Amino acid sequence: MFLSRRVVTESCEFDGGVLVDEKGMIERILTRENVESLLTAKNNIKVIDGGDLALMAGVIDSHVHVNEPGRTSWEGYVTATQAAAAGGITTIIDMPLNSIPPTTTLENLKTKIAAAREEVFVDVGFWGGIVPGNEMELHDMVRAGVVGFKGFLADSGVAEFPNVHKIELGNLFSILNGTGTVLAFHAELEVNNTTTECEGFDCSDPHLYSTYLASHPPEMELEAVSLIASYLPQSDVHVHIVHVSAAGVVPILEKARLGRIHAGNKGWRGGVTAETCHHYLTLSSEQIPAGHTEYKCSPPIRNNTNKEKLWEYIKDHRLDLIASDHSPSVASLKSSNFMESWGGVSSVQFGLSLFWTQAKARGLKLGDVSHYLSAGPAHLCGLQERKGAIRPGLDADLIFFDPNASFVVTPDVILYKNKISPYMNTVLNGKVIQTYIRGQLVYSEGQIIGGPKGILLLKDGY
Ligand SMILES: NC(=O)N[C@H]1NC(=O)NC1=O
Ligand SMILES: [Zn+2]
Ligand SMILES: [Zn+2]
């Protein structure tokens, strides 16, 4: 039995307890009064009392690049999942690219599974990847239990994961129709001579962030999302836009969602959703110093006005979930040159505190955290009957969180492999005190507890 003066759900907070069964599932939610009478009636119930700490559903980070096997000097299952546990994340979903092989065939998925098994400290699910020519693999990967597929519309940054071409989109949508899977897009499309290289525009100083920002204008996102939206009327596939940076994407998606709802789509959010990431909600282009490529990601971090617009959409429930897009690399790929450096921000460990720091300052509540960081990603990944909330029948993936504590991001608190961060030496509000997966303690006050207890979220037999 977990006790707290502040049990948090999406819709309310109360003084009470969460009773967990021997399989690690939530059996009952109790008010303090009912806790007292149950404990009086039964004296063999083990009690874990968090006192005034908030008891919340564990975070689900649906967008993490683990990179194992193949680029394990960048990240790996042990370090990524330990960092996740320390950050109050109880499930991550591994992105299909940057590992070698990428998760683009059933065989490759099995290679990933073999690398991950026995190594994970939180539960791990998998995205499959879409590249030109792997259409025949998609149904097999759905049967194995991938949560969905991610494809790019522009260069992915790694050679073994080429992007999908416009001409292939129609076929892709029809192949996935009726499978119930999710089709997620990295939505950037090269427009008006934009390129990721120093071609076609003034690139005199590649050490300035403004040079990189100018090479990835909002139109790249808007055009990509408009193109994807044009396929929605003929399809029932759940479409998800990952890492939205340009706020203008949101109204385009809403129009597409409305169209689908009018056409009778009964799926979650009309089968059209979008996420944004902690870096777009915390950082702005104005503050990025020359040469500091730990801030480089794609799509890029935009200006403060854009950031505040994203927050407006969050307050109005016009975005669906928030993820980290933890995409680390070795330090040697993060030089002072924005045009050449690896694009990816490392943050898997800090998402909850990053979000809470900003959300609290804007008057949001812990229930909003559970909505965007737990329930939303659970829904996207088809895990809503298993994870993402404090509700009877779900896994007891729980955290004790101190919303009033703060800490400084320093190399010694970072558990992911390459200790690079745009948040280095900054103060974050809200501290994860303990993390439990399926009722078992995996992290407590700075320490990982015991060996890997995570499982892989796949269909039976995989
Ligand atoms: N290849 C890769 O991980 N790219 C990621 N990095 C990033 O900043 N956005 C991405 O999609
Ligand atoms: Zn991406
Ligand atoms: Zn990514």
Short mmCIF file of C-alpha atoms and ligand atoms in Angstrom, two decimals:
data_model
loop_
_atom_site.label_atom_id
_atom_site.label_comp_id
_atom_site.label_asym_id
_atom_site.label_seq_id
_atom_site.Cartn_x
_atom_site.Cartn_y
_atom_site.Cartn_z
CA MET A 1 0.00 0.00 0.00
CA PHE A 2 1.38 3.39 -1.05
CA LEU A 3 0.27 6.32 1.08
CA SER A 4 0.43 10.03 0.43
CA ARG A 5 -1.24 13.21 1.66
CA ARG A 6 -1.24 14.17 -2.00
CA VAL A 7 -2.24 11.39 -4.38
CA VAL A 8 -2.39 13.00 -7.85
CA THR A 9 -4.59 11.97 -10.74
CA GLU A 10 -5.37 13.89 -13.91
CA SER A 11 -8.56 15.24 -12.43
CA CYS A 12 -7.95 15.54 -8.68
CA GLU A 13 -5.63 15.35 -5.68
CA PHE A 14 -6.55 13.62 -2.43
CA ASP A 15 -5.19 12.28 0.85
CA GLY A 16 -5.17 8.51 0.62
CA GLY A 17 -3.58 5.33 -0.61
CA VAL A 18 -3.01 3.06 -3.58
CA LEU A 19 -3.27 -0.65 -2.84
CA VAL A 20 -1.07 -2.81 -5.05
CA ASP A 21 -1.58 -6.56 -5.57
CA GLU A 22 1.11 -9.24 -5.62
CA LYS A 23 1.40 -8.95 -9.42
CA GLY A 24 2.33 -5.29 -9.15
CA MET A 25 -1.01 -3.97 -10.35
CA ILE A 26 -3.16 -1.30 -8.77
CA GLU A 27 -5.98 -3.02 -6.92
CA ARG A 28 -7.77 -0.18 -5.18
CA ILE A 29 -7.62 3.56 -4.66
CA LEU A 30 -8.53 4.57 -1.13
CA THR A 31 -9.28 7.74 0.79
CA ARG A 32 -7.37 8.21 4.07
CA GLU A 33 -10.41 7.06 6.04
CA ASN A 34 -10.64 3.84 4.07
CA VAL A 35 -6.89 3.33 4.36
CA GLU A 36 -7.19 3.48 8.16
CA SER A 37 -10.03 0.97 8.31
CA LEU A 38 -8.33 -1.43 5.88
CA LEU A 39 -5.09 -1.31 7.84
CA THR A 40 -7.00 -1.91 11.08
CA ALA A 41 -8.81 -4.89 9.57
CA LYS A 42 -5.68 -6.41 7.99
CA ASN A 43 -2.34 -6.17 9.73
CA ASN A 44 -0.17 -7.85 7.07
CA ILE A 45 -0.26 -5.05 4.50
CA LYS A 46 3.15 -3.52 3.82
CA VAL A 47 2.90 0.26 3.90
CA ILE A 48 5.12 2.68 1.97
CA ASP A 49 4.26 6.10 3.31
CA GLY A 50 5.42 9.08 1.25
CA GLY A 51 3.99 11.59 3.73
CA ASP A 52 3.60 14.96 2.00
CA LEU A 53 5.35 13.86 -1.21
CA ALA A 54 3.07 13.72 -4.24
CA LEU A 55 2.25 10.17 -5.34
CA MET A 56 1.85 10.21 -9.11
CA ALA A 57 1.67 7.89 -12.09
CA GLY A 58 5.13 7.28 -13.55
CA VAL A 59 6.03 9.29 -16.63
CA ILE A 60 5.93 7.63 -20.06
CA ASP A 61 8.49 9.07 -22.45
CA SER A 62 7.30 8.01 -25.89
CA HIS A 63 10.29 9.47 -27.74
CA VAL A 64 13.77 8.27 -26.72
CA HIS A 65 16.70 7.39 -28.98
CA VAL A 66 18.57 4.61 -27.16
CA ASN A 67 20.93 3.88 -30.08
CA GLU A 68 21.79 0.30 -29.03
CA PRO A 69 23.14 -1.74 -30.71
CA GLY A 70 25.44 0.07 -33.09
CA ARG A 71 25.98 3.48 -31.55
CA THR A 72 26.41 2.44 -27.95
CA SER A 73 29.08 5.05 -27.35
CA TRP A 74 26.21 7.54 -27.79
CA GLU A 75 23.72 5.81 -25.46
CA GLY A 76 22.53 2.37 -24.43
CA TYR A 77 19.70 0.53 -22.70
CA VAL A 78 21.35 0.45 -19.27
CA THR A 79 22.24 4.14 -19.11
CA ALA A 80 19.08 5.42 -20.84
CA THR A 81 16.76 3.42 -18.59
CA GLN A 82 18.68 4.24 -15.42
CA ALA A 83 18.47 7.93 -16.31
CA ALA A 84 14.77 7.45 -17.04
CA ALA A 85 14.18 5.82 -13.63
CA ALA A 86 15.98 8.70 -11.92
CA GLY A 87 13.70 11.10 -13.75
CA GLY A 88 10.47 9.42 -12.67
CA ILE A 89 9.98 7.74 -16.04
CA THR A 90 8.63 4.21 -15.76
CA THR A 91 8.30 3.45 -19.49
CA ILE A 92 10.25 4.63 -22.50
CA ILE A 93 9.52 3.92 -26.14
CA ASP A 94 12.70 3.50 -28.16
CA MET A 95 12.90 5.30 -31.50
CA PRO A 96 13.79 3.19 -34.55
CA LEU A 97 16.83 5.12 -35.68
CA ASN A 98 20.40 5.81 -34.68
CA SER A 99 20.86 2.18 -33.65
CA ILE A 100 22.55 -0.08 -36.17
CA PRO A 101 20.54 -1.83 -37.38
CA PRO A 102 17.60 0.54 -37.31
CA THR A 103 14.22 -0.99 -36.37
CA THR A 104 13.03 -1.30 -39.97
CA THR A 105 12.56 -5.07 -40.34
CA LEU A 106 11.28 -7.85 -38.08
CA GLU A 107 14.80 -9.30 -37.97
CA ASN A 108 16.22 -5.95 -36.93
CA LEU A 109 13.54 -5.62 -34.26
CA LYS A 110 14.61 -9.03 -32.93
CA THR A 111 18.22 -7.79 -32.82
CA LYS A 112 17.09 -4.79 -30.81
CA ILE A 113 15.05 -7.00 -28.48
CA ALA A 114 18.06 -9.24 -27.86
CA ALA A 115 20.19 -6.21 -27.02
CA ALA A 116 17.60 -4.76 -24.66
CA ARG A 117 16.43 -7.86 -22.83
CA GLU A 118 17.92 -8.21 -19.33
CA GLU A 119 19.31 -4.66 -19.55
CA VAL A 120 16.38 -2.40 -18.88
CA PHE A 121 15.65 -0.65 -15.58
CA VAL A 122 12.23 0.62 -16.69
CA ASP A 123 9.76 -0.87 -19.16
CA VAL A 124 10.65 -0.40 -22.82
CA GLY A 125 8.51 -0.43 -25.94
CA PHE A 126 9.62 0.02 -29.54
CA TRP A 127 8.74 2.19 -32.49
CA GLY A 128 9.28 0.61 -35.89
CA GLY A 129 10.80 2.68 -38.65
CA ILE A 130 9.63 3.43 -42.18
CA VAL A 131 12.23 3.76 -44.90
CA PRO A 132 11.82 3.44 -48.68
CA GLY A 133 11.32 -0.21 -49.57
CA ASN A 134 10.42 -1.76 -46.18
CA GLU A 135 6.63 -1.81 -46.72
CA MET A 136 6.56 -5.62 -46.63
CA GLU A 137 7.96 -5.64 -43.09
CA LEU A 138 5.40 -3.38 -41.49
CA HIS A 139 2.61 -5.88 -40.77
CA ASP A 140 5.08 -8.34 -39.21
CA MET A 141 6.38 -5.62 -36.94
CA VAL A 142 2.80 -4.70 -35.93
CA ARG A 143 2.22 -8.35 -35.00
CA ALA A 144 5.40 -8.30 -32.89
CA GLY A 145 4.04 -5.34 -30.95
CA VAL A 146 5.73 -2.14 -32.09
CA VAL A 147 3.66 0.80 -30.86
CA GLY A 148 3.73 2.37 -34.31
CA PHE A 149 6.10 3.62 -36.98
CA LYS A 150 8.18 6.71 -37.44
CA GLY A 151 9.20 8.07 -40.81
CA PHE A 152 11.06 11.18 -41.88
CA LEU A 153 10.18 13.53 -44.73
CA ALA A 154 13.63 15.12 -44.73
CA ASP A 155 17.15 13.88 -44.07
CA SER A 156 17.25 11.93 -40.79
CA GLY A 157 20.88 12.62 -39.99
CA VAL A 158 21.94 8.97 -40.28
CA ALA A 159 22.61 7.20 -43.57
CA GLU A 160 20.96 3.89 -42.66
CA PHE A 161 17.58 5.57 -42.12
CA PRO A 162 16.69 7.32 -45.39
CA ASN A 163 13.59 9.47 -45.53
CA VAL A 164 10.27 8.62 -47.16
CA HIS A 165 9.55 10.41 -50.44
CA LYS A 166 6.34 12.30 -51.11
CA ILE A 167 5.43 9.84 -53.82
CA GLU A 168 5.50 6.92 -51.39
CA LEU A 169 3.06 8.41 -48.89
CA GLY A 170 -0.17 7.25 -50.54
CA ASN A 171 0.97 3.65 -50.61
CA LEU A 172 2.16 3.86 -47.02
CA PHE A 173 -1.20 5.06 -45.77
CA SER A 174 -3.04 2.31 -47.62
CA ILE A 175 -0.72 -0.43 -46.34
CA LEU A 176 -1.31 0.65 -42.74
CA ASN A 177 -5.06 1.20 -43.08
CA GLY A 178 -6.99 -1.04 -40.72
CA THR A 179 -3.95 -2.19 -38.71
CA GLY A 180 -4.75 0.04 -35.74
CA THR A 181 -1.15 1.17 -35.60
CA VAL A 182 0.25 4.69 -35.35
CA LEU A 183 2.03 6.44 -38.18
CA ALA A 184 4.34 9.07 -36.72
CA PHE A 185 6.20 11.64 -38.75
CA HIS A 186 9.26 13.70 -38.22
CA ALA A 187 7.53 16.50 -40.10
CA GLU A 188 10.09 18.65 -41.85
CA LEU A 189 10.10 19.05 -45.60
CA GLU A 190 12.74 20.90 -47.54
CA VAL A 191 11.14 23.97 -49.10
CA ASN A 192 12.41 26.92 -51.15
CA ASN A 193 15.96 25.68 -51.28
CA THR A 194 16.24 25.07 -47.54
CA THR A 195 18.87 22.49 -46.89
CA THR A 196 20.62 21.22 -43.83
CA GLU A 197 23.95 22.19 -45.35
CA CYS A 198 25.46 25.63 -45.97
CA GLU A 199 23.94 25.92 -49.42
CA GLY A 200 21.52 28.43 -50.84
CA PHE A 201 21.50 30.98 -48.05
CA ASP A 202 23.83 33.20 -46.08
CA CYS A 203 25.88 30.88 -43.98
CA SER A 204 28.76 33.14 -43.19
CA ASP A 205 28.98 32.20 -39.53
CA PRO A 206 28.06 28.59 -38.74
CA HIS A 207 28.94 29.16 -35.08
CA LEU A 208 25.88 31.36 -34.63
CA TYR A 209 22.62 29.70 -33.70
CA SER A 210 20.77 32.15 -35.95
CA THR A 211 22.51 30.61 -38.96
CA TYR A 212 21.16 27.17 -38.12
CA LEU A 213 17.71 28.56 -37.26
CA ALA A 214 17.53 30.31 -40.64
CA SER A 215 18.23 26.99 -42.37
CA HIS A 216 15.14 25.39 -40.72
CA PRO A 217 12.30 27.95 -41.02
CA PRO A 218 8.81 27.14 -39.67
CA GLU A 219 7.64 26.57 -43.26
CA MET A 220 9.54 23.29 -43.26
CA GLU A 221 7.22 21.99 -40.55
CA LEU A 222 4.08 23.66 -41.90
CA GLU A 223 4.58 22.26 -45.40
CA ALA A 224 5.28 18.78 -44.13
CA VAL A 225 2.22 18.75 -41.88
CA SER A 226 -0.01 20.14 -44.65
CA LEU A 227 1.21 17.38 -46.95
CA ILE A 228 0.50 14.69 -44.35
CA ALA A 229 -2.92 16.23 -43.61
CA SER A 230 -3.85 15.89 -47.26
CA TYR A 231 -3.79 12.09 -46.91
CA LEU A 232 -6.02 11.94 -43.83
CA PRO A 233 -9.47 12.03 -45.47
CA GLN A 234 -8.77 8.75 -47.32
CA SER A 235 -7.25 6.94 -44.34
CA ASP A 236 -8.09 5.67 -40.86
CA VAL A 237 -4.49 5.36 -39.65
CA HIS A 238 -3.72 7.24 -36.43
CA VAL A 239 -1.28 9.96 -37.46
CA HIS A 240 1.03 11.51 -34.92
CA ILE A 241 3.41 14.42 -35.43
CA VAL A 242 6.47 14.08 -33.24
CA HIS A 243 8.43 17.00 -31.76
CA VAL A 244 6.35 19.95 -32.99
CA SER A 245 8.41 23.12 -32.72
CA ALA A 246 6.58 25.59 -35.00
CA ALA A 247 3.35 26.50 -33.22
CA GLY A 248 1.61 27.06 -36.57
CA VAL A 249 1.41 23.31 -37.01
CA VAL A 250 -1.33 23.00 -34.38
CA PRO A 251 -4.22 24.71 -36.26
CA ILE A 252 -3.42 22.68 -39.38
CA LEU A 253 -3.72 19.45 -37.41
CA GLU A 254 -6.89 20.60 -35.70
CA LYS A 255 -8.57 21.17 -39.03
CA ALA A 256 -7.55 17.69 -40.13
CA ARG A 257 -8.82 16.21 -36.86
CA LEU A 258 -12.16 17.94 -37.21
CA GLY A 259 -12.52 16.57 -40.71
CA ARG A 260 -11.91 13.06 -39.46
CA ILE A 261 -14.28 13.41 -36.53
CA HIS A 262 -17.02 14.63 -38.88
CA ALA A 263 -16.30 11.64 -41.08
CA GLY A 264 -16.98 9.39 -38.08
CA ASN A 265 -13.53 8.59 -36.74
CA LYS A 266 -14.06 7.38 -33.17
CA GLY A 267 -10.38 6.97 -32.26
CA TRP A 268 -8.47 8.88 -29.60
CA ARG A 269 -8.43 12.57 -30.64
CA GLY A 270 -9.92 11.67 -34.01
CA GLY A 271 -6.77 9.74 -34.85
CA VAL A 272 -4.68 12.92 -35.22
CA THR A 273 -2.26 13.91 -32.47
CA ALA A 274 0.91 15.86 -31.86
CA GLU A 275 3.61 16.11 -29.26
CA THR A 276 6.01 18.84 -28.38
CA CYS A 277 9.21 18.49 -26.37
CA HIS A 278 10.65 19.91 -23.19
CA HIS A 279 13.30 21.90 -25.03
CA TYR A 280 10.71 23.79 -27.10
CA LEU A 281 8.82 24.63 -23.90
CA THR A 282 11.85 25.62 -21.84
CA LEU A 283 14.36 27.23 -24.17
CA SER A 284 14.23 29.95 -26.82
CA SER A 285 16.53 30.86 -29.68
CA GLU A 286 17.36 34.29 -28.21
CA GLN A 287 19.23 32.70 -25.31
CA ILE A 288 21.40 30.25 -27.26
CA PRO A 289 25.05 31.35 -27.14
CA ALA A 290 27.35 31.11 -30.16
CA GLY A 291 29.08 27.76 -30.42
CA HIS A 292 26.81 25.94 -27.92
CA THR A 293 25.61 23.06 -30.03
CA GLU A 294 24.18 21.16 -27.05
CA TYR A 295 21.09 23.24 -28.00
CA LYS A 296 21.01 21.95 -31.58
CA CYS A 297 18.09 19.75 -32.50
CA SER A 298 15.67 19.44 -35.36
CA PRO A 299 13.26 21.01 -35.78
CA PRO A 300 15.13 23.84 -34.08
CA ILE A 301 14.32 25.66 -30.87
CA ARG A 302 12.54 28.83 -32.06
CA ASN A 303 11.97 32.25 -30.51
CA ASN A 304 10.29 33.11 -27.25
CA THR A 305 7.03 34.17 -28.92
CA ASN A 306 6.78 30.72 -30.49
CA LYS A 307 7.49 29.09 -27.13
CA GLU A 308 4.73 31.06 -25.42
CA LYS A 309 2.32 30.09 -28.20
CA LEU A 310 3.08 26.42 -27.51
CA TRP A 311 2.29 27.02 -23.84
CA GLU A 312 -1.00 28.63 -24.80
CA TYR A 313 -1.85 25.49 -26.77
CA ILE A 314 -0.93 23.36 -23.79
CA LYS A 315 -3.16 25.36 -21.47
CA ASP A 316 -6.00 24.98 -23.97
CA HIS A 317 -5.42 21.23 -24.46
CA ARG A 318 -4.62 21.71 -28.13
CA LEU A 319 -1.48 19.53 -27.94
CA ASP A 320 -1.66 15.92 -26.81
CA LEU A 321 1.52 14.92 -25.04
CA ILE A 322 5.06 15.94 -24.27
CA ALA A 323 8.18 13.84 -24.80
CA SER A 324 11.92 14.33 -24.50
CA ASP A 325 13.24 13.40 -27.97
CA HIS A 326 16.39 12.43 -26.05
CA SER A 327 18.79 12.08 -28.98
CA PRO A 328 22.32 12.00 -27.59
CA SER A 329 25.68 11.67 -29.27
CA VAL A 330 29.31 11.58 -28.26
CA ALA A 331 30.88 14.94 -27.38
CA SER A 332 33.12 14.90 -30.45
CA LEU A 333 30.02 15.30 -32.66
CA LYS A 334 29.00 18.41 -30.77
CA SER A 335 31.62 20.90 -31.95
CA SER A 336 31.06 24.66 -31.92
CA ASN A 337 29.80 24.55 -35.53
CA PHE A 338 25.99 24.48 -35.65
CA MET A 339 25.85 23.40 -39.28
CA GLU A 340 28.04 20.36 -38.79
CA SER A 341 27.22 19.17 -35.28
CA TRP A 342 24.88 16.36 -34.34
CA GLY A 343 21.28 17.52 -34.00
CA GLY A 344 19.79 16.19 -30.81
CA VAL A 345 19.22 17.32 -27.24
CA SER A 346 19.88 14.99 -24.31
CA SER A 347 17.28 15.24 -21.57
CA VAL A 348 15.63 11.90 -20.80
CA GLN A 349 16.36 12.25 -17.08
CA PHE A 350 14.98 15.74 -16.65
CA GLY A 351 11.70 15.92 -18.53
CA LEU A 352 9.44 15.85 -15.50
CA SER A 353 11.35 18.57 -13.66
CA LEU A 354 11.77 20.65 -16.81
CA PHE A 355 8.05 20.52 -17.49
CA TRP A 356 7.10 21.19 -13.87
CA THR A 357 9.50 24.15 -13.61
CA GLN A 358 7.75 25.88 -16.50
CA ALA A 359 4.24 24.60 -15.85
CA LYS A 360 4.19 25.64 -12.19
CA ALA A 361 5.30 29.16 -13.12
CA ARG A 362 2.33 29.33 -15.50
CA GLY A 363 -0.24 28.16 -12.95
CA LEU A 364 -0.63 24.58 -14.15
CA LYS A 365 -1.20 21.78 -11.65
CA LEU A 366 0.35 18.37 -11.02
CA GLY A 367 -2.75 16.85 -12.63
CA ASP A 368 -1.71 18.58 -15.87
CA VAL A 369 1.67 16.89 -15.56
CA SER A 370 -0.05 13.51 -15.34
CA HIS A 371 -2.20 14.41 -18.33
CA TYR A 372 0.66 15.38 -20.64
CA LEU A 373 3.50 13.18 -19.41
CA SER A 374 1.68 9.98 -18.44
CA ALA A 375 -1.87 9.62 -19.78
CA GLY A 376 -1.21 11.24 -23.17
CA PRO A 377 1.78 9.10 -24.13
CA ALA A 378 0.04 5.98 -22.77
CA HIS A 379 -2.85 6.64 -25.15
CA LEU A 380 -0.58 7.25 -28.11
CA CYS A 381 1.20 3.96 -27.52
CA GLY A 382 -1.96 1.92 -26.96
CA LEU A 383 -0.99 1.41 -23.30
CA GLN A 384 -3.95 3.24 -21.76
CA GLU A 385 -5.43 0.04 -20.28
CA ARG A 386 -2.09 -0.88 -18.78
CA LYS A 387 -0.19 2.26 -17.81
CA GLY A 388 -0.22 6.04 -17.53
CA ALA A 389 -2.63 6.68 -14.68
CA ILE A 390 -3.45 5.80 -11.09
CA ARG A 391 -6.44 3.53 -11.71
CA PRO A 392 -7.38 0.00 -10.61
CA GLY A 393 -6.21 -2.62 -13.11
CA LEU A 394 -3.18 -0.65 -14.33
CA ASP A 395 0.46 -1.41 -13.55
CA ALA A 396 1.61 0.17 -10.28
CA ASP A 397 4.16 2.38 -12.04
CA LEU A 398 4.36 5.09 -9.43
CA ILE A 399 6.60 7.90 -8.27
CA PHE A 400 7.03 9.96 -5.16
CA PHE A 401 7.68 13.50 -6.34
CA ASP A 402 8.55 16.58 -4.31
CA PRO A 403 7.05 19.48 -6.26
CA ASN A 404 8.61 22.03 -3.90
CA ALA A 405 12.21 20.80 -3.98
CA SER A 406 14.76 22.00 -6.50
CA PHE A 407 18.14 20.83 -7.74
CA VAL A 408 20.94 21.90 -10.05
CA VAL A 409 21.76 19.92 -13.20
CA THR A 410 25.43 18.94 -12.84
CA PRO A 411 27.46 16.16 -14.47
CA ASP A 412 27.41 14.07 -11.31
CA VAL A 413 23.60 13.80 -11.25
CA ILE A 414 23.37 12.82 -14.93
CA LEU A 415 22.97 9.07 -15.46
CA TYR A 416 22.72 8.97 -19.26
CA LYS A 417 25.94 8.12 -21.07
CA ASN A 418 27.23 11.40 -22.51
CA LYS A 419 26.90 14.13 -19.93
CA ILE A 420 25.96 16.86 -22.39
CA SER A 421 23.01 19.16 -21.66
CA PRO A 422 21.67 22.58 -22.57
CA TYR A 423 20.41 22.66 -18.96
CA MET A 424 23.84 22.25 -17.34
CA ASN A 425 24.15 24.29 -14.13
CA THR A 426 20.53 25.43 -14.23
CA VAL A 427 18.11 25.03 -11.35
CA LEU A 428 15.07 22.84 -11.93
CA ASN A 429 12.00 22.69 -9.72
CA GLY A 430 10.45 19.42 -8.63
CA LYS A 431 12.50 16.41 -7.65
CA VAL A 432 11.84 12.73 -8.12
CA ILE A 433 12.39 11.01 -4.77
CA GLN A 434 11.46 7.40 -5.64
CA THR A 435 10.39 5.49 -8.73
CA TYR A 436 8.50 2.17 -8.74
CA ILE A 437 7.70 -0.08 -11.68
CA ARG A 438 4.95 -2.61 -11.12
CA GLY A 439 5.23 -1.98 -7.39
CA GLN A 440 8.99 -2.55 -7.22
CA LEU A 441 11.43 0.17 -6.16
CA VAL A 442 13.91 0.94 -8.96
CA TYR A 443 15.23 4.36 -7.90
CA SER A 444 15.52 6.08 -4.54
CA GLU A 445 17.12 9.44 -3.70
CA GLY A 446 19.98 9.43 -6.16
CA GLN A 447 20.50 5.65 -6.26
CA ILE A 448 19.42 2.94 -8.69
CA ILE A 449 18.10 0.07 -6.57
CA GLY A 450 19.08 -3.47 -7.58
CA GLY A 451 19.36 -4.91 -11.08
CA PRO A 452 17.25 -4.36 -14.17
CA LYS A 453 13.57 -5.01 -13.45
CA GLY A 454 12.07 -3.58 -16.61
CA ILE A 455 10.27 -5.64 -19.22
CA LEU A 456 9.92 -5.23 -22.97
CA LEU A 457 6.42 -4.26 -24.09
CA LEU A 458 5.81 -6.64 -26.97
CA LYS A 459 3.20 -9.15 -28.07
CA ASP A 460 3.39 -12.61 -26.50
CA GLY A 461 6.10 -14.75 -28.06
CA TYR A 462 8.50 -11.87 -28.79
N1 LIG B 1 18.48 11.24 -35.95
C1 LIG B 1 17.90 11.80 -34.85
O1 LIG B 1 17.94 11.25 -33.76
N2 LIG B 1 17.29 12.95 -35.00
C2 LIG B 1 16.64 13.54 -33.91
N3 LIG B 1 17.37 14.58 -33.30
C3 LIG B 1 16.61 15.66 -33.25
O2 LIG B 1 16.94 16.72 -32.75
N4 LIG B 1 15.45 15.46 -33.87
C4 LIG B 1 15.43 14.22 -34.34
O3 LIG B 1 14.57 13.74 -35.01
ZN ZN B 2 12.63 13.30 -35.42
ZN ZN B 3 13.67 11.86 -32.30
#
